[in-house]
PDB file of C-alpha atoms in Angstrom:
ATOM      1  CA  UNK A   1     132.586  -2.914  45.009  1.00  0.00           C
ATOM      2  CA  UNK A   2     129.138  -2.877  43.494  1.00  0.00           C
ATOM      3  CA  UNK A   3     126.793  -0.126  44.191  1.00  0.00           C
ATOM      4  CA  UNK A   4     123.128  -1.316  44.760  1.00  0.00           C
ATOM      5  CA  UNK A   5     120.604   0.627  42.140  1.00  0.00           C
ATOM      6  CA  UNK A   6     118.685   3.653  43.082  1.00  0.00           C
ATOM      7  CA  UNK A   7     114.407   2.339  44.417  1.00  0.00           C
ATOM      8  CA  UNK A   8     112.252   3.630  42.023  1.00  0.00           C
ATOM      9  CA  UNK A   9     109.500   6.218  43.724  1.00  0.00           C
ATOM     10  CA  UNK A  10     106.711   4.215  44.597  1.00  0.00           C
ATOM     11  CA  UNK A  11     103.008   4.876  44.199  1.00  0.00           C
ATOM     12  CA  UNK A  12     101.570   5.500  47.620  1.00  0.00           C
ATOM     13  CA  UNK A  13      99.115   2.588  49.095  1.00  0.00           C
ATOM     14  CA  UNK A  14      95.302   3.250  49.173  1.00  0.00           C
ATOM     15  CA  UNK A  15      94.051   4.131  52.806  1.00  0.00           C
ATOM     16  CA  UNK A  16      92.204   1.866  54.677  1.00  0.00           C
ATOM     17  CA  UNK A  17      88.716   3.108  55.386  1.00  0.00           C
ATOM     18  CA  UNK A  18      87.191   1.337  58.450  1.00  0.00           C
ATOM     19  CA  UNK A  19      83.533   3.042  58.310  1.00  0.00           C
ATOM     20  CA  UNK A  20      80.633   0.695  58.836  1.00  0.00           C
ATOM     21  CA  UNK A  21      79.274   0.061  55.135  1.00  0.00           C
ATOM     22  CA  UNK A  22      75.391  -0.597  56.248  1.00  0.00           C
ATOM     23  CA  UNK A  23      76.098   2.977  57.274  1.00  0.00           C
ATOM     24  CA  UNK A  24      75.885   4.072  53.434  1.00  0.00           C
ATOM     25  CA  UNK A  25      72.497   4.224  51.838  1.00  0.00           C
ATOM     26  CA  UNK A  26      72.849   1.759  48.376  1.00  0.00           C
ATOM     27  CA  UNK A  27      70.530   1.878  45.143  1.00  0.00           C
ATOM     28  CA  UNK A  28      68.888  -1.055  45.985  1.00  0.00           C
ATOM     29  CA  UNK A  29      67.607   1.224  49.337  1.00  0.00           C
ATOM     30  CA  UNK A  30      65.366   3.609  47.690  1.00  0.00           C
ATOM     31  CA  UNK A  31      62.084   3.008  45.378  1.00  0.00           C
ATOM     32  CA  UNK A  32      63.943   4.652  42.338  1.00  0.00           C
ATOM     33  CA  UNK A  33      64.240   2.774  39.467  1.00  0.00           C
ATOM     34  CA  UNK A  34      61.430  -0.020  40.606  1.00  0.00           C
ATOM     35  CA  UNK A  35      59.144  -0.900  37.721  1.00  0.00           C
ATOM     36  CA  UNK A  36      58.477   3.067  36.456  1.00  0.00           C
ATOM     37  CA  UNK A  37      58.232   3.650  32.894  1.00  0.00           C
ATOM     38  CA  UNK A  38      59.282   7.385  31.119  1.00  0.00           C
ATOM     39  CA  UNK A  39      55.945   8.929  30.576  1.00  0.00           C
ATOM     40  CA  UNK A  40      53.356   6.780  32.561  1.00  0.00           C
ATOM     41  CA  UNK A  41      50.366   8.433  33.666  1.00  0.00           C
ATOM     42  CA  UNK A  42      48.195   6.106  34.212  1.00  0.00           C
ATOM     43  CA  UNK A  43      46.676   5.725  31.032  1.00  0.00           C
ATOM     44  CA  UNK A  44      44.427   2.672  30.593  1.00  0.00           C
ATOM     45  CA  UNK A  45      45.948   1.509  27.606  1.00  0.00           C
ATOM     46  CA  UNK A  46      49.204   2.164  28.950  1.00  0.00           C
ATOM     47  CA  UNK A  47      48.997  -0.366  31.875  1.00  0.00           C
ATOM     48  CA  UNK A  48      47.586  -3.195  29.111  1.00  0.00           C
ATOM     49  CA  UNK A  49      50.364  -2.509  27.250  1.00  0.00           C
ATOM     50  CA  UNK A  50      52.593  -2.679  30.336  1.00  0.00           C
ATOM     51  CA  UNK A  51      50.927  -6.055  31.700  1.00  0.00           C
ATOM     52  CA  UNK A  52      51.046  -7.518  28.578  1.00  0.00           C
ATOM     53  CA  UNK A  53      54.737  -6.722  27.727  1.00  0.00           C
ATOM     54  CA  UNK A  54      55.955  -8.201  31.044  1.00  0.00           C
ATOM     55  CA  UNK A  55      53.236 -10.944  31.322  1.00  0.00           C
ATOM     56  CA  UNK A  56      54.954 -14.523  31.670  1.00  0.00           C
ATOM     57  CA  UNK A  57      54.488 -17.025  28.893  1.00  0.00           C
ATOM     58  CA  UNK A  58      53.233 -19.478  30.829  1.00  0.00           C
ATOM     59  CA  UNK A  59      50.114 -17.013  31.398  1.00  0.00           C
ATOM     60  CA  UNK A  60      48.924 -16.545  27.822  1.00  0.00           C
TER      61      UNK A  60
END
């Protein structure tokens, strides 16, 4: 008679989390991030630079 071999010790499953996710605030759900620039202040030449840089081509 053959003995059957010994299960291996399984990693346990990942729990199933039923929470509403429009309940959770994302990135896209705050201003941060939106067109700001390190170290704008407002500076004239600043916002030229600025329009220029992200100007399309088709308005040259």
């Amino acid at each position: 008679m053959s003995t059957a071999p010994t299960p291996e010790p399984r990693a346990p499953k990942p729990a199933l989390i039923f929470d509403d996710p429009l309940d959770q605030q994302s990135s896209d759900d705050t201003d941060r991030g939106w067109g700001e620039r390190p170290g704008a202040d407002g500076d004239g030449a600043a916002d030229l630079k600025r329009f220029l840089d992200e100007k399309p081509p088709h308005h040259i």
